[in-house]
mmCIF file of C-alpha atoms and ligand atoms in Angstrom:
data_model
loop_
_atom_site.group_PDB
_atom_site.id
_atom_site.type_symbol
_atom_site.label_atom_id
_atom_site.label_comp_id
_atom_site.label_asym_id
_atom_site.label_seq_id
_atom_site.Cartn_x
_atom_site.Cartn_y
_atom_site.Cartn_z
ATOM 1 C CA MET A 272 -16.590 56.199 -69.738
ATOM 2 C CA THR A 273 -18.620 53.003 -70.056
ATOM 3 C CA PRO A 274 -16.326 50.264 -71.373
ATOM 4 C CA SER A 275 -17.134 48.929 -74.832
ATOM 5 C CA PHE A 276 -18.531 45.403 -74.917
ATOM 6 C CA SER A 277 -15.189 43.764 -75.741
ATOM 7 C CA GLU A 278 -13.476 45.520 -72.820
ATOM 8 C CA GLN A 279 -16.088 44.604 -70.265
ATOM 9 C CA GLY A 280 -15.175 41.992 -67.675
ATOM 10 C CA ARG A 281 -17.679 39.250 -66.876
ATOM 11 C CA PHE A 282 -18.142 37.335 -63.670
ATOM 12 C CA ILE A 283 -19.305 33.739 -64.164
ATOM 13 C CA THR A 284 -19.725 31.311 -61.292
ATOM 14 C CA PHE A 285 -20.008 27.537 -61.482
ATOM 15 C CA GLU A 286 -22.052 25.813 -58.816
ATOM 16 C CA GLY A 287 -23.404 22.395 -57.963
ATOM 17 C CA GLY A 288 -22.920 19.451 -55.646
ATOM 18 C CA GLU A 289 -19.846 17.272 -55.196
ATOM 19 C CA GLY A 290 -18.182 15.728 -58.262
ATOM 20 C CA VAL A 291 -20.377 17.458 -60.848
ATOM 21 C CA GLY A 292 -17.389 18.448 -63.024
ATOM 22 C CA LYS A 293 -17.062 22.156 -62.277
ATOM 23 C CA SER A 294 -13.274 22.273 -62.521
ATOM 24 C CA THR A 295 -13.252 20.332 -65.820
ATOM 25 C CA HIS A 296 -15.773 22.690 -67.408
ATOM 26 C CA ILE A 297 -14.127 25.797 -66.000
ATOM 27 C CA ALA A 298 -10.824 24.724 -67.602
ATOM 28 C CA LEU A 299 -12.566 24.085 -70.944
ATOM 29 C CA MET A 300 -14.417 27.400 -70.801
ATOM 30 C CA CYS A 301 -11.183 29.197 -69.907
ATOM 31 C CA ALA A 302 -9.507 27.833 -73.067
ATOM 32 C CA TYR A 303 -12.580 28.685 -75.144
ATOM 33 C CA LEU A 304 -12.629 32.309 -73.973
ATOM 34 C CA GLN A 305 -8.855 32.695 -74.289
ATOM 35 C CA ASN A 306 -9.176 31.585 -77.915
ATOM 36 C CA ARG A 307 -11.403 34.603 -78.374
ATOM 37 C CA GLY A 308 -8.519 36.768 -77.152
ATOM 38 C CA LEU A 309 -10.045 37.486 -73.751
ATOM 39 C CA GLU A 310 -8.122 37.639 -70.482
ATOM 40 C CA VAL A 311 -9.543 34.934 -68.219
ATOM 41 C CA VAL A 312 -8.981 34.529 -64.491
ATOM 42 C CA VAL A 313 -9.841 31.136 -63.015
ATOM 43 C CA THR A 314 -10.380 31.003 -59.304
ATOM 44 C CA ARG A 315 -12.231 29.072 -56.616
ATOM 45 C CA GLU A 316 -13.992 29.304 -53.291
ATOM 46 C CA PRO A 317 -13.298 28.990 -50.549
ATOM 47 C CA GLY A 318 -9.885 30.304 -51.530
ATOM 48 C CA GLY A 319 -8.414 32.255 -54.415
ATOM 49 C CA THR A 320 -6.050 34.405 -52.321
ATOM 50 C CA PRO A 321 -3.409 33.350 -49.762
ATOM 51 C CA LYS A 322 -5.537 34.461 -46.794
ATOM 52 C CA ALA A 323 -8.709 32.858 -48.159
ATOM 53 C CA GLU A 324 -6.790 29.629 -48.866
ATOM 54 C CA ARG A 325 -5.812 29.521 -45.181
ATOM 55 C CA LEU A 326 -9.487 29.781 -44.254
ATOM 56 C CA ARG A 327 -10.230 27.065 -46.825
ATOM 57 C CA ARG A 328 -7.916 24.662 -45.041
ATOM 58 C CA ALA A 329 -9.689 25.299 -41.721
ATOM 59 C CA LEU A 330 -13.177 25.012 -43.228
ATOM 60 C CA LEU A 331 -12.579 21.841 -45.239
ATOM 61 C CA SER A 332 -10.653 20.100 -42.465
ATOM 62 C CA GLY A 333 -13.825 20.120 -40.384
ATOM 63 C CA ALA A 334 -12.129 22.136 -37.611
ATOM 64 C CA ILE A 335 -14.939 24.709 -37.718
ATOM 65 C CA LYS A 336 -17.811 22.204 -37.942
ATOM 66 C CA SER A 337 -18.448 22.102 -34.206
ATOM 67 C CA LEU A 338 -19.069 25.866 -34.205
ATOM 68 C CA GLY A 339 -22.108 25.278 -36.402
ATOM 69 C CA PRO A 340 -23.319 26.389 -39.854
ATOM 70 C CA LEU A 341 -23.701 30.069 -38.939
ATOM 71 C CA ALA A 342 -20.027 30.285 -37.950
ATOM 72 C CA GLU A 343 -19.082 28.368 -41.084
ATOM 73 C CA ALA A 344 -21.159 30.738 -43.231
ATOM 74 C CA ALA A 345 -19.416 33.705 -41.595
ATOM 75 C CA LEU A 346 -15.995 32.218 -42.316
ATOM 76 C CA PHE A 347 -16.858 31.412 -45.936
ATOM 77 C CA ALA A 348 -17.956 35.050 -46.186
ATOM 78 C CA ALA A 349 -14.724 36.254 -44.561
ATOM 79 C CA ALA A 350 -12.729 34.345 -47.168
ATOM 80 C CA ARG A 351 -14.987 35.825 -49.872
ATOM 81 C CA ILE A 352 -14.330 39.413 -48.722
ATOM 82 C CA ASP A 353 -10.592 38.987 -49.297
ATOM 83 C CA HIS A 354 -11.173 37.105 -52.547
ATOM 84 C CA ILE A 355 -13.388 39.847 -53.973
ATOM 85 C CA GLU A 356 -11.179 42.686 -52.820
ATOM 86 C CA LYS A 357 -7.805 41.271 -53.872
ATOM 87 C CA LEU A 358 -8.658 39.204 -56.924
ATOM 88 C CA ILE A 359 -12.185 39.350 -58.372
ATOM 89 C CA ALA A 360 -12.866 43.094 -58.354
ATOM 90 C CA PRO A 361 -9.437 44.107 -59.746
ATOM 91 C CA ALA A 362 -9.718 41.476 -62.510
ATOM 92 C CA LEU A 363 -13.193 42.652 -63.549
ATOM 93 C CA GLN A 364 -12.051 46.267 -63.442
ATOM 94 C CA ARG A 365 -9.295 45.625 -65.953
ATOM 95 C CA GLY A 366 -11.750 43.813 -68.243
ATOM 96 C CA ALA A 367 -10.899 40.187 -67.469
ATOM 97 C CA TRP A 368 -13.467 37.420 -67.408
ATOM 98 C CA VAL A 369 -13.541 35.726 -64.019
ATOM 99 C CA LEU A 370 -14.562 32.063 -63.831
ATOM 100 C CA CYS A 371 -15.140 31.127 -60.220
ATOM 101 C CA ASP A 372 -15.587 27.587 -58.873
ATOM 102 C CA ARG A 373 -18.352 28.162 -56.288
ATOM 103 C CA PHE A 374 -19.426 31.502 -54.817
ATOM 104 C CA MET A 375 -22.341 32.858 -52.765
ATOM 105 C CA ASP A 376 -24.830 30.206 -53.941
ATOM 106 C CA SER A 377 -22.739 27.505 -52.260
ATOM 107 C CA THR A 378 -23.156 29.339 -48.960
ATOM 108 C CA ARG A 379 -26.886 29.668 -49.639
ATOM 109 C CA ALA A 380 -27.188 25.962 -50.441
ATOM 110 C CA TYR A 381 -24.725 24.354 -47.988
ATOM 111 C CA GLN A 382 -25.033 26.610 -44.924
ATOM 112 C CA GLY A 383 -28.402 28.250 -45.629
ATOM 113 C CA ALA A 384 -30.852 25.712 -47.044
ATOM 114 C CA ASN A 385 -28.978 22.662 -45.817
ATOM 115 C CA GLY A 386 -27.340 24.007 -42.664
ATOM 116 C CA GLY A 387 -30.481 25.710 -41.407
ATOM 117 C CA VAL A 388 -28.992 29.208 -41.100
ATOM 118 C CA SER A 389 -31.935 31.591 -41.212
ATOM 119 C CA HIS A 390 -32.750 33.538 -44.330
ATOM 120 C CA GLN A 391 -32.282 36.784 -42.419
ATOM 121 C CA SER A 392 -28.786 35.864 -41.180
ATOM 122 C CA MET A 393 -27.801 34.654 -44.634
ATOM 123 C CA HIS A 394 -29.048 37.884 -46.159
ATOM 124 C CA TRP A 395 -27.107 39.987 -43.682
ATOM 125 C CA ILE A 396 -23.877 38.018 -44.104
ATOM 126 C CA GLU A 397 -24.179 38.102 -47.874
ATOM 127 C CA ALA A 398 -24.978 41.802 -48.097
ATOM 128 C CA ALA A 399 -22.052 42.658 -45.820
ATOM 129 C CA SER A 400 -19.551 40.456 -47.654
ATOM 130 C CA ILE A 401 -20.353 40.700 -51.360
ATOM 131 C CA GLY A 402 -22.266 43.965 -51.659
ATOM 132 C CA LYS A 403 -23.035 44.385 -55.357
ATOM 133 C CA MET A 404 -20.601 41.728 -56.565
ATOM 134 C CA ILE A 405 -23.372 39.526 -57.997
ATOM 135 C CA PRO A 406 -22.287 37.150 -60.788
ATOM 136 C CA ASP A 407 -23.350 38.013 -64.336
ATOM 137 C CA LEU A 408 -24.125 34.347 -64.835
ATOM 138 C CA THR A 409 -24.245 31.278 -62.605
ATOM 139 C CA LEU A 410 -24.076 27.851 -64.202
ATOM 140 C CA ILE A 411 -25.434 25.166 -61.908
ATOM 141 C CA LEU A 412 -24.103 21.763 -62.931
ATOM 142 C CA ASP A 413 -26.746 19.243 -62.004
ATOM 143 C CA LEU A 414 -26.072 15.589 -61.343
ATOM 144 C CA ASP A 415 -27.534 12.785 -59.242
ATOM 145 C CA PRO A 416 -25.472 12.990 -56.019
ATOM 146 C CA ARG A 417 -24.921 9.223 -56.069
ATOM 147 C CA GLU A 418 -23.050 9.646 -59.352
ATOM 148 C CA GLY A 419 -21.303 12.840 -58.174
ATOM 149 C CA LEU A 420 -20.052 11.289 -54.943
ATOM 150 C CA LEU A 421 -18.760 8.294 -56.885
ATOM 151 C CA ARG A 422 -16.866 10.594 -59.270
ATOM 152 C CA ALA A 423 -15.484 12.586 -56.322
ATOM 153 C CA HIS A 424 -14.444 9.352 -54.613
ATOM 154 C CA ASN A 425 -12.730 8.040 -57.745
ATOM 155 C CA ARG A 426 -10.732 11.226 -58.370
ATOM 156 C CA ARG A 427 -9.350 11.303 -54.799
ATOM 157 C CA GLN A 428 -5.833 9.986 -54.275
ATOM 158 C CA SER A 429 -5.720 6.802 -52.190
ATOM 159 C CA ASN A 430 -4.156 8.699 -49.227
ATOM 160 C CA GLU A 431 -6.799 11.478 -49.234
ATOM 161 C CA VAL A 432 -9.950 11.432 -47.135
ATOM 162 C CA ALA A 433 -13.325 12.985 -47.997
ATOM 163 C CA ASP A 434 -13.494 16.622 -46.904
ATOM 164 C CA ARG A 435 -15.908 18.054 -44.349
ATOM 165 C CA PHE A 436 -18.847 18.335 -46.786
ATOM 166 C CA GLU A 437 -18.208 15.414 -49.100
ATOM 167 C CA GLY A 438 -18.309 13.175 -46.025
ATOM 168 C CA GLU A 439 -21.926 14.130 -45.219
ATOM 169 C CA ALA A 440 -24.743 11.581 -45.631
ATOM 170 C CA LEU A 441 -26.500 11.037 -48.965
ATOM 171 C CA SER A 442 -29.604 12.806 -47.603
ATOM 172 C CA PHE A 443 -27.471 15.972 -47.217
ATOM 173 C CA HIS A 444 -26.381 15.782 -50.857
ATOM 174 C CA LEU A 445 -29.923 15.108 -52.099
ATOM 175 C CA ALA A 446 -31.147 18.174 -50.188
ATOM 176 C CA LEU A 447 -28.264 20.160 -51.611
ATOM 177 C CA ARG A 448 -29.351 19.316 -55.138
ATOM 178 C CA ARG A 449 -32.875 20.524 -54.320
ATOM 179 C CA ALA A 450 -31.435 23.717 -52.818
ATOM 180 C CA PHE A 451 -29.538 24.517 -56.037
ATOM 181 C CA HIS A 452 -32.713 23.871 -58.063
ATOM 182 C CA ASP A 453 -34.601 26.264 -55.768
ATOM 183 C CA ILE A 454 -31.930 28.938 -56.269
ATOM 184 C CA ALA A 455 -32.173 28.480 -60.051
ATOM 185 C CA ARG A 456 -35.948 28.878 -59.893
ATOM 186 C CA GLN A 457 -35.635 31.964 -57.716
ATOM 187 C CA TYR A 458 -33.114 33.724 -59.983
ATOM 188 C CA PRO A 459 -33.915 32.515 -63.518
ATOM 189 C CA GLN A 460 -32.152 35.410 -65.243
ATOM 190 C CA ARG A 461 -28.852 34.855 -63.466
ATOM 191 C CA CYS A 462 -28.860 31.080 -63.020
ATOM 192 C CA HIS A 463 -28.930 28.332 -65.590
ATOM 193 C CA VAL A 464 -29.061 24.629 -64.779
ATOM 194 C CA ILE A 465 -26.910 22.361 -66.942
ATOM 195 C CA ASP A 466 -27.460 18.592 -67.051
ATOM 196 C CA ALA A 467 -23.985 17.343 -66.105
ATOM 197 C CA SER A 468 -24.735 13.648 -66.607
ATOM 198 C CA ALA A 469 -23.878 13.666 -70.334
ATOM 199 C CA PRO A 470 -20.313 13.015 -71.645
ATOM 200 C CA VAL A 471 -17.872 15.867 -70.956
ATOM 201 C CA ALA A 472 -17.681 16.987 -74.609
ATOM 202 C CA ASP A 473 -21.474 17.243 -74.841
ATOM 203 C CA VAL A 474 -21.783 19.212 -71.612
ATOM 204 C CA ALA A 475 -18.936 21.500 -72.737
ATOM 205 C CA ARG A 476 -20.731 22.194 -76.036
ATOM 206 C CA ILE A 477 -23.970 23.018 -74.229
ATOM 207 C CA ILE A 478 -22.109 25.444 -71.949
ATOM 208 C CA GLN A 479 -20.294 27.083 -74.879
ATOM 209 C CA ASN A 480 -23.551 27.529 -76.792
ATOM 210 C CA PHE A 481 -25.142 29.065 -73.738
ATOM 211 C CA ILE A 482 -22.242 31.497 -73.202
ATOM 212 C CA ASP A 483 -22.259 32.437 -76.904
ATOM 213 C CA ASP A 484 -25.955 33.061 -76.775
ATOM 214 C CA ARG A 485 -25.830 35.059 -73.557
ATOM 215 C CA PHE A 486 -22.728 37.152 -74.135
ATOM 216 C CA PHE A 487 -21.732 37.159 -77.775
ATOM 217 C CA ASN A 488 -24.809 36.704 -79.968
ATOM 218 C CA HIS A 489 -27.184 39.175 -78.375
ATOM 219 C CA SER A 490 -27.017 42.630 -76.943
ATOM 220 C CA MET A 491 -26.284 42.517 -73.237
ATOM 221 C CA LYS A 492 -29.137 42.222 -70.824
ATOM 222 C CA SER A 493 -29.082 43.653 -67.347
ATOM 223 C CA ILE A 494 -29.340 40.664 -65.024
ATOM 224 C CA ASN A 495 -28.225 41.982 -61.682
ATOM 225 C CA GLN A 496 -31.727 41.907 -60.265
ATOM 226 C CA GLU A 497 -30.469 40.659 -56.877
ATOM 227 C CA ALA A 498 -28.348 43.741 -56.151
HETATM 228 P P1 TYD B 226 -13.923 21.601 -52.987
HETATM 229 O O1 TYD B 226 -12.863 20.566 -52.769
HETATM 230 O O2 TYD B 226 -13.547 22.789 -53.789
HETATM 231 O O3 TYD B 226 -15.221 20.876 -53.496
HETATM 232 P P2 TYD B 226 -15.795 20.785 -54.942
HETATM 233 O O4 TYD B 226 -14.710 20.205 -55.801
HETATM 234 O O5 TYD B 226 -16.984 19.896 -54.780
HETATM 235 O O6 TYD B 226 -16.173 22.194 -55.304
HETATM 236 O O7 TYD B 226 -14.436 22.052 -51.570
HETATM 237 C C1 TYD B 226 -15.341 23.068 -51.375
HETATM 238 C C2 TYD B 226 -16.343 22.582 -50.360
HETATM 239 O O8 TYD B 226 -16.800 23.663 -49.574
HETATM 240 C C3 TYD B 226 -17.550 21.939 -51.014
HETATM 241 O O9 TYD B 226 -17.893 20.778 -50.303
HETATM 242 C C4 TYD B 226 -18.631 22.970 -50.816
HETATM 243 C C5 TYD B 226 -18.215 23.703 -49.578
HETATM 244 N N1 TYD B 226 -18.655 25.113 -49.533
HETATM 245 C C6 TYD B 226 -19.605 25.515 -48.622
HETATM 246 O O10 TYD B 226 -20.120 24.691 -47.850
HETATM 247 N N2 TYD B 226 -19.981 26.833 -48.560
HETATM 248 C C7 TYD B 226 -19.433 27.774 -49.384
HETATM 249 O O11 TYD B 226 -19.796 28.978 -49.300
HETATM 250 C C8 TYD B 226 -18.443 27.355 -50.331
HETATM 251 C C9 TYD B 226 -17.809 28.359 -51.248
HETATM 252 C C10 TYD B 226 -18.069 26.016 -50.375
#
C-alpha cells in the first residue's frame, strides 16, 4: 500500500562548502519538523554508522590523500553504502524524515569537479553505491569561501587543526562553490541554493518557507529525475 502523505519519509540533504552553517540549519530544521510531530533522523557524511565513522576518520585525517581523488571517492562511497543500508533506508522505510549533512553531491563537487575524477568513474561509483537513493531535496548553502573558512576557523578548538579538505587553498574552495552552483543548475528540481550569508534566523526562515512550500503546502511532485 502506498503510504499516506503524513507517513511518508523524506530524504533531505544539506550541501555546500566549509563553514556555511549546515549543522546549525539542520538542527533548526530538525526541531521545526519535530514540532510538526514527525520523526526526524539527523545524520552526516562521511559517517552516520560506526563503520562509516571509522572511514571518516581515515578520510579526514588525510591518510588517504596520497592515493588520489578516485580512491577517496571510492572510500566516501564505501562509507555511504553502509550509511544507506544501516541507517538511511530503514529510517525512510518507517516514515522518518532524514536530514543528512552532505551526501553524493559532496563527492561530485570535491572529488569529481574539483578532484578531477572523470564523469564516467563518478557515475559508476555513484550508481553502484547509492542506486535509487536520490534525495527528495538538496539544499545547497551558498557562501563566499573566504567567509566560510573564517567561520570554520573560528569554531575550531585551539588544539584542533584544519581537516584534509578545509586545509586546501582558497582556489580549491572557490572552485568548489562553482561546482555546487553547477550541480544546482543541472538538477533544478532537486537542488535549491540558499544564500547563507544572512543572519542565522533569516536563513532559517527562508529554509522553513521553502520546506513548507515544497512538502506541506502543495501536492507532492515527483523529483527523482536522476534515478
Ligand atoms: P566535516 O567536518 O563534516 O566538514 P563540514 O562541517 O564542512 O561538512 O568534514 C567533511 C569533509 O569531507 C568536508 O571537507 C567535505 C569532505 N567530503 C568530501 O570531500 N567528499 C564527500 O563525498 C563527502 C561526504 C565529504
